[in-house]
C-alpha positions as MATLAB code, in Angstrom:
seq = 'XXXXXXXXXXXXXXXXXXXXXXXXXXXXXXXXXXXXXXXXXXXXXXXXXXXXXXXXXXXXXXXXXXXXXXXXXXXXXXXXXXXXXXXXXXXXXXXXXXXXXXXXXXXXXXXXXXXXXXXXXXXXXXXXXXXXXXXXXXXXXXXXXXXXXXXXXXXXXXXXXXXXXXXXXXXXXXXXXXXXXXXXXXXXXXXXXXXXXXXXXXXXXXXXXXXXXXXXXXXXXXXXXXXXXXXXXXXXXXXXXXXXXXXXXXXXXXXXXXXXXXXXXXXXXXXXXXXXXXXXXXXXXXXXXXXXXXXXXXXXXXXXXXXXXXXXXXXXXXXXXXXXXXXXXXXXXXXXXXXXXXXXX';
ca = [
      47.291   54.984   23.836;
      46.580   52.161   21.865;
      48.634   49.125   23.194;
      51.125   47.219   20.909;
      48.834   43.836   21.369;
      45.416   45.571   20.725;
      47.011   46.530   17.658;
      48.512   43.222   16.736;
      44.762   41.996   17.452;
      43.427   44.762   15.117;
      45.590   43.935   12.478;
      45.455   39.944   12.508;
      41.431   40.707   12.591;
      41.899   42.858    8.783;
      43.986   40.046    7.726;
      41.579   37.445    8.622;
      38.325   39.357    6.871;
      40.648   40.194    4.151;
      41.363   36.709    3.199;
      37.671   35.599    3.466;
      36.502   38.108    0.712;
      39.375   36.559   -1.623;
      38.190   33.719   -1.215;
      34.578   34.389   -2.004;
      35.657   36.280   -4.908;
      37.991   33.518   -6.562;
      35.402   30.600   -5.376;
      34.790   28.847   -8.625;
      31.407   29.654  -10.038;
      31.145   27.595  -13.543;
      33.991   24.887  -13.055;
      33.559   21.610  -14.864;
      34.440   19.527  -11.883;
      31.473   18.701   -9.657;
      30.670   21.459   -7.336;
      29.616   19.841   -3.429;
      26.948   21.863   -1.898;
      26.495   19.704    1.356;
      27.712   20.664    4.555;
      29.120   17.727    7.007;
      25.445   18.182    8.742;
      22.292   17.430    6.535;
      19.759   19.033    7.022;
      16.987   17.726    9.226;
      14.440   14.952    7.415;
      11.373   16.203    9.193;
      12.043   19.985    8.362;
      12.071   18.964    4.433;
       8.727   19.198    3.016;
       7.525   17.293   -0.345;
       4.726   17.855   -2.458;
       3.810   15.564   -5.069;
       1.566   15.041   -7.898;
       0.641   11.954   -9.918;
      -0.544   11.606  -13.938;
      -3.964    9.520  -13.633;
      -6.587    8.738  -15.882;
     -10.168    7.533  -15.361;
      -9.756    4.094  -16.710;
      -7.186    3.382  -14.439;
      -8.417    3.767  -11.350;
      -6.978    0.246  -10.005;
      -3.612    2.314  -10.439;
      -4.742    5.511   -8.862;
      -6.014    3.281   -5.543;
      -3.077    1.300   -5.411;
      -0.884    4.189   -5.024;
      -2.969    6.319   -2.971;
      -2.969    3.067   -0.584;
       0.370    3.129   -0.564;
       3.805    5.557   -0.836;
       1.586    8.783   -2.013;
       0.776    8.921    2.044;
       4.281    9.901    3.280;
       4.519   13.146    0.706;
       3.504   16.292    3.021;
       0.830   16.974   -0.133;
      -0.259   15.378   -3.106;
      -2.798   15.313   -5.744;
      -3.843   13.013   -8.838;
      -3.713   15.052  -12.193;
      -6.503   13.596  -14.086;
      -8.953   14.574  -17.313;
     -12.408   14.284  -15.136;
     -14.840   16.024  -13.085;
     -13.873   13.658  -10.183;
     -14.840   15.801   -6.718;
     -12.250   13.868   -4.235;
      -9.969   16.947   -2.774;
      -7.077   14.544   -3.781;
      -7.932   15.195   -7.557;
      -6.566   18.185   -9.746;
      -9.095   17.863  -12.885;
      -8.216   19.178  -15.872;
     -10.001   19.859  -19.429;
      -7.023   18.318  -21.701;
      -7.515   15.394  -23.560;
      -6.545   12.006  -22.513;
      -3.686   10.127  -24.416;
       0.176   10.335  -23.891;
       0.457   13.068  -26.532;
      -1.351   15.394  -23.917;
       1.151   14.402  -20.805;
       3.271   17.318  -21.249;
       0.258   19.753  -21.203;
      -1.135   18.050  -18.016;
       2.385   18.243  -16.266;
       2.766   22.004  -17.622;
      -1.049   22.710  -15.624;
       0.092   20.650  -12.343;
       3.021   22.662  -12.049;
       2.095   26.101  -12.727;
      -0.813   24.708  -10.406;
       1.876   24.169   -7.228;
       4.146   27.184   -7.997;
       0.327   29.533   -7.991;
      -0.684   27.356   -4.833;
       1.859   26.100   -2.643;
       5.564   27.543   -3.906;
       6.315   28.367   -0.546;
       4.941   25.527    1.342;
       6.826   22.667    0.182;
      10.460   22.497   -0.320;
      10.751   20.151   -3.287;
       8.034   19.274   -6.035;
       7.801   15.687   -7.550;
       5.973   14.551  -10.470;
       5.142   10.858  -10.688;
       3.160    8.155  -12.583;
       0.319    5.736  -11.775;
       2.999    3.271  -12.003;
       5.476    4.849   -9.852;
       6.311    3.459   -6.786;
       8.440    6.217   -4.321;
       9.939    5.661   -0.795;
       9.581    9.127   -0.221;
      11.744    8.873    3.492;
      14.726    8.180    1.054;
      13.794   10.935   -1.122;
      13.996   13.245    1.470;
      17.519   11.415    3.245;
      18.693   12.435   -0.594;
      17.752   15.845   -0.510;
      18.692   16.308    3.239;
      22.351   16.280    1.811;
      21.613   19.230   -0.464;
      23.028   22.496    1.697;
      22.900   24.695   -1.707;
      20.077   27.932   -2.031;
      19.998   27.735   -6.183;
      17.766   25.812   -8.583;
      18.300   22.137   -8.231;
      16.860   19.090  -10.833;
      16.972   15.574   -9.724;
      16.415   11.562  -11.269;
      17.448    9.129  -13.845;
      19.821   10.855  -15.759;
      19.730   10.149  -19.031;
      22.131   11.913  -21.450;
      20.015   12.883  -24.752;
      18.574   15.684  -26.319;
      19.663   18.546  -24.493;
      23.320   19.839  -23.323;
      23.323   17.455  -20.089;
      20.172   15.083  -20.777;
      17.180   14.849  -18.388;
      15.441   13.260  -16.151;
      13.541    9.690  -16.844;
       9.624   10.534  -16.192;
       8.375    7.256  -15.334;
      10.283    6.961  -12.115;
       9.217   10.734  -11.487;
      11.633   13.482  -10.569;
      12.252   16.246   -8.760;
      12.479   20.317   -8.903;
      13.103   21.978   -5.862;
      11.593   25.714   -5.110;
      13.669   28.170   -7.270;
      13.693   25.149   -9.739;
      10.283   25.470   -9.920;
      10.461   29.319  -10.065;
      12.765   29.187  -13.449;
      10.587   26.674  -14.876;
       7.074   28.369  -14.840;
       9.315   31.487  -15.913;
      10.014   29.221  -19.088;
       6.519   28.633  -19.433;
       6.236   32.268  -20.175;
       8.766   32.549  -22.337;
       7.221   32.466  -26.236;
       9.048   29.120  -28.000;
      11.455   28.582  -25.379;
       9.652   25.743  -23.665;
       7.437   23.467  -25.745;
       4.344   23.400  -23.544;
       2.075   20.757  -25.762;
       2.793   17.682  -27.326;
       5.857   15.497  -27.158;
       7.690   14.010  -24.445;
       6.720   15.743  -20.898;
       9.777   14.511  -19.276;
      11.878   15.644  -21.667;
      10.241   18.873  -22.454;
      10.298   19.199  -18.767;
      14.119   18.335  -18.674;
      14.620   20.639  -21.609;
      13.217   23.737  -20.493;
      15.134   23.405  -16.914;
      17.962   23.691  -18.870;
      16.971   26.281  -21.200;
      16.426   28.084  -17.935;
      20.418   27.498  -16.438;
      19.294   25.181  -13.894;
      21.649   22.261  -13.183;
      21.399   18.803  -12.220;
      22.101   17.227   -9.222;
      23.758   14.014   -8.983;
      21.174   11.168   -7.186;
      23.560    8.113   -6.997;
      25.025    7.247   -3.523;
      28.778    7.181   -2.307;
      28.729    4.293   -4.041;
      27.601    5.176   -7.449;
      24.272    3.124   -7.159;
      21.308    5.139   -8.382;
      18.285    5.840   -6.547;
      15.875    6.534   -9.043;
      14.851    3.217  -11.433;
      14.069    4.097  -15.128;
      12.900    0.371  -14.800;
      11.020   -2.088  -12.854;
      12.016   -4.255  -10.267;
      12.381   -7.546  -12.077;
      14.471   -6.197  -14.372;
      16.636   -4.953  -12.051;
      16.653   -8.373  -10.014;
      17.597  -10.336  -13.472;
      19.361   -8.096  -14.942;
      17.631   -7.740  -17.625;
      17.988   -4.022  -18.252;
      16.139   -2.286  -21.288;
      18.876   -1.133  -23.474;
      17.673    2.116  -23.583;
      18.532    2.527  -20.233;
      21.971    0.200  -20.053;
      22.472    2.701  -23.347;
      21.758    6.150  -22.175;
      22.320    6.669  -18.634;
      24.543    9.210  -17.507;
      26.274    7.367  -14.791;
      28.096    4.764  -16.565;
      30.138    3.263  -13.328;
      27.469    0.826  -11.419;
      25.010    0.498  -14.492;
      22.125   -1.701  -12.860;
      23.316   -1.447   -9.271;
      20.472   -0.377   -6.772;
      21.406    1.909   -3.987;
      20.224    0.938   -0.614;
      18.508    3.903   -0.325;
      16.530    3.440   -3.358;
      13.902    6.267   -3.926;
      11.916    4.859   -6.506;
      10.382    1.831   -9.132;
       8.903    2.355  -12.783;
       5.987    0.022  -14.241;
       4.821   -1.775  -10.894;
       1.290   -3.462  -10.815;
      -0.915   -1.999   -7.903;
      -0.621   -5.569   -6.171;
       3.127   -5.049   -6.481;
       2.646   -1.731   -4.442;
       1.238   -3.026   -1.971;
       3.380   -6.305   -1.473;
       6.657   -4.120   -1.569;
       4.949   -1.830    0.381;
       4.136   -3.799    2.906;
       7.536   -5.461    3.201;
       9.274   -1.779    3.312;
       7.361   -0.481    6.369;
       7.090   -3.744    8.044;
      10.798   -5.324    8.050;
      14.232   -4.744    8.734;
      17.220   -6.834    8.298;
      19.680   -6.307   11.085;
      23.176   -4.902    9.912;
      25.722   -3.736   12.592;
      25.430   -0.057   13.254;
      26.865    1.695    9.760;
      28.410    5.549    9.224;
      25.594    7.275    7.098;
      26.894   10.716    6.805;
      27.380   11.683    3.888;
      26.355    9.028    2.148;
      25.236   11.458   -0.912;
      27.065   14.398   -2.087;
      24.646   15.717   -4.357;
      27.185   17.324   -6.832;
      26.310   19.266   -9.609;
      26.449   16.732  -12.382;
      28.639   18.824  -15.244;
      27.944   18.790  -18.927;
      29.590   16.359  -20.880;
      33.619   16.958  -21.154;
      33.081   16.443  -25.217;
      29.923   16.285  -26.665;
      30.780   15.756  -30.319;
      32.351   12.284  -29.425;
      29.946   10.802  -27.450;
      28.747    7.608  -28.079;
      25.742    6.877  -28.082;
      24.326    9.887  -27.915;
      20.814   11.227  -29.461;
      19.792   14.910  -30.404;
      16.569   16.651  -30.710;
      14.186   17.877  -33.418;
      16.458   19.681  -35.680;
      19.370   20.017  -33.270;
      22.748   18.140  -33.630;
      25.443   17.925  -31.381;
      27.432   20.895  -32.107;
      24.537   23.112  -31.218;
      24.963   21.290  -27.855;
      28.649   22.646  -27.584;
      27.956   26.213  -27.017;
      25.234   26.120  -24.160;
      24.783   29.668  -23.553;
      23.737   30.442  -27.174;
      21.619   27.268  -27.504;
      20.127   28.555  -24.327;
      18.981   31.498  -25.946;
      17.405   30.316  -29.132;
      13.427   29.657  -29.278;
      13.709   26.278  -30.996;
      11.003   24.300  -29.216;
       8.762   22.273  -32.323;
       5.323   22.423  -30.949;
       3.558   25.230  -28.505;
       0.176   25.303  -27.207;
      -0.771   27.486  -30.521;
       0.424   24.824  -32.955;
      -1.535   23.181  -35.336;
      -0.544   19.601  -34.742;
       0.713   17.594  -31.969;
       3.510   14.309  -32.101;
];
């Protein structure tokens, strides 16, 4: 005989499982409000691994040294993408032109390069420029916070040209693994992803969407970004480019560095190795501080109303009511230029 408590134990056990799998079931899956994907732990720094490449060219080199002397050394794997026959083992060289209407082709080879390669080595994939400087450590305290197992796309944010924007190139970004997956499977996708031509950080941006994979929020639990669309200087003056004080998705500390900063556009190799130095060499003391959860990494939701935002800029051919419906913009093969197109912009 079964005894009345073993039952009441049975019973409060059915209960229990029975209220988990309604909860799974009704746990919001497409909800405009930002979705958190961290857990109270991060995840440990030195178990994240980062692989990143850098756009190079020949007559440049003073670029390519400085940043091979400096932040390139803390990603787990990188390589310069560069039109040569260069044999360092820290060059990828490719057969495309040189000239920024070829960037996007270059960036489409380096990826498809580390998804063939190293898709399973490396957690998250970052594209940078010559000019980019990165404080990779940060990079990975950012991503730390990310507890999620989907496609994730993070940077600048800028809001034009696609459904929810993209990321700023010349700061770099970053894909992780199943982003990287759904990318290369845009690549193969006739007209769906303009491979050629253009803009390669927004093609890049555009096809990730084209592709359902989201964006992650970068800015700290203050709303200071991480990833600078612009230089230094202009960030010390305040001298934004309006570009960037126009079109930035995160409208509530425009100009504000986080203290975690990840990254720097447009900085001279001397630059480098100045702030460099500085970085890895000095601390200021600050009383012991609370740094959990200091990012939340939310999935950054398409814009409430599209048709009444202001400013706002739209692609080839596109306006903003094809931007409404994101599913069926998702599915048409609208990209201008692919690699069998006659001319380039």
């Amino acid at each position: 005989m079964i005894s009345q408590k073993y039952k009441m134990k049975i019973l409060l056990f059915v209960l229990s499982v029975a209220c988990i799998l309604t909860i799974v079931r009704n746990y919001p899956k497409n909800s405009e409000k930002h979705i958190f994907l961290h857990n109270p732990e991060r995840r440990d720094i030195n178990d994240i691994k980062v692989a990143c490449f850098i756009l190079a060219t020949p007559n440049a080199k003073a670029k390519m040294k400085g940043v091979n002397e400096t932040w390139v050394q803390d990603c787990d794997k990188y390589f310069f993408v560069m039109t040569s026959k260069n044999g360092s083992h820290d060059v990828l060289n490719v057969s495309i032109p040189e000239g920024r209407t070829y960037l996007t082709d270059k960036v489409v080879h380096a990826f498809q390069y580390l998804h063939d390669h190293y898709l399973n080595d490396y957690d998250w994939f970052v594209k940078a420029d010559d000019d980019t400087y990165m404080i990779v450590e940060n990079l990975k305290f950012l991503v730390s916070h990310y507890k999620g197992q989907g496609p994730a796309y993070i940077g600048s944010h800028l809001k034009m040209y696609a459904p929810n924007g993209y990321m700023a190139g010349g700061c770099g970004y970053a894909l992780n693994r199943e982003a990287l997956k759904k990318l290369i499977k845009g690549y193969q996708k006739p007209g769906l992803c303009r491979l050629t031509g253009g803009a390669e950080d927004l093609e890049t941006g555009r096809c990730l969407a084209k592709m359902g994979v989201p964006i992650f929020s970068s800015v700290d639990k203050y709303d200071k970004e991480t990833f600078q669309a612009g230089d230094l200087d202009e960030y010390r003056k305040g001298n934004l480019p309006g570009w960037i004080q126009q079109y930035v998705r995160n409208r509530k500390q425009v100009g504000q560095i986080s203290q975690y900063t990840i990254s720097y556009h447009k900085l001279s190799p001397d630059f480098m190795r100045r702030l460099h130095f500085v970085i890895h060499n000095m601390k200021v003391f600050q009383p012991e501080r609370d740094i959990k959860n200091y990012f939340s990494m939310n999935q950054v939701p398409p814009i409430k109303d599209i048709r009444k935002e202001r400013p706002f800029l739209s692609y080839f051919f596109e306006t903003k009511e094809s931007y409404v419906d994101i599913e069926a913009w998702r599915q048409k093969n609208n990209t201008v230029l692919t690699h069998d197109s006659p001319k380039r912009t």
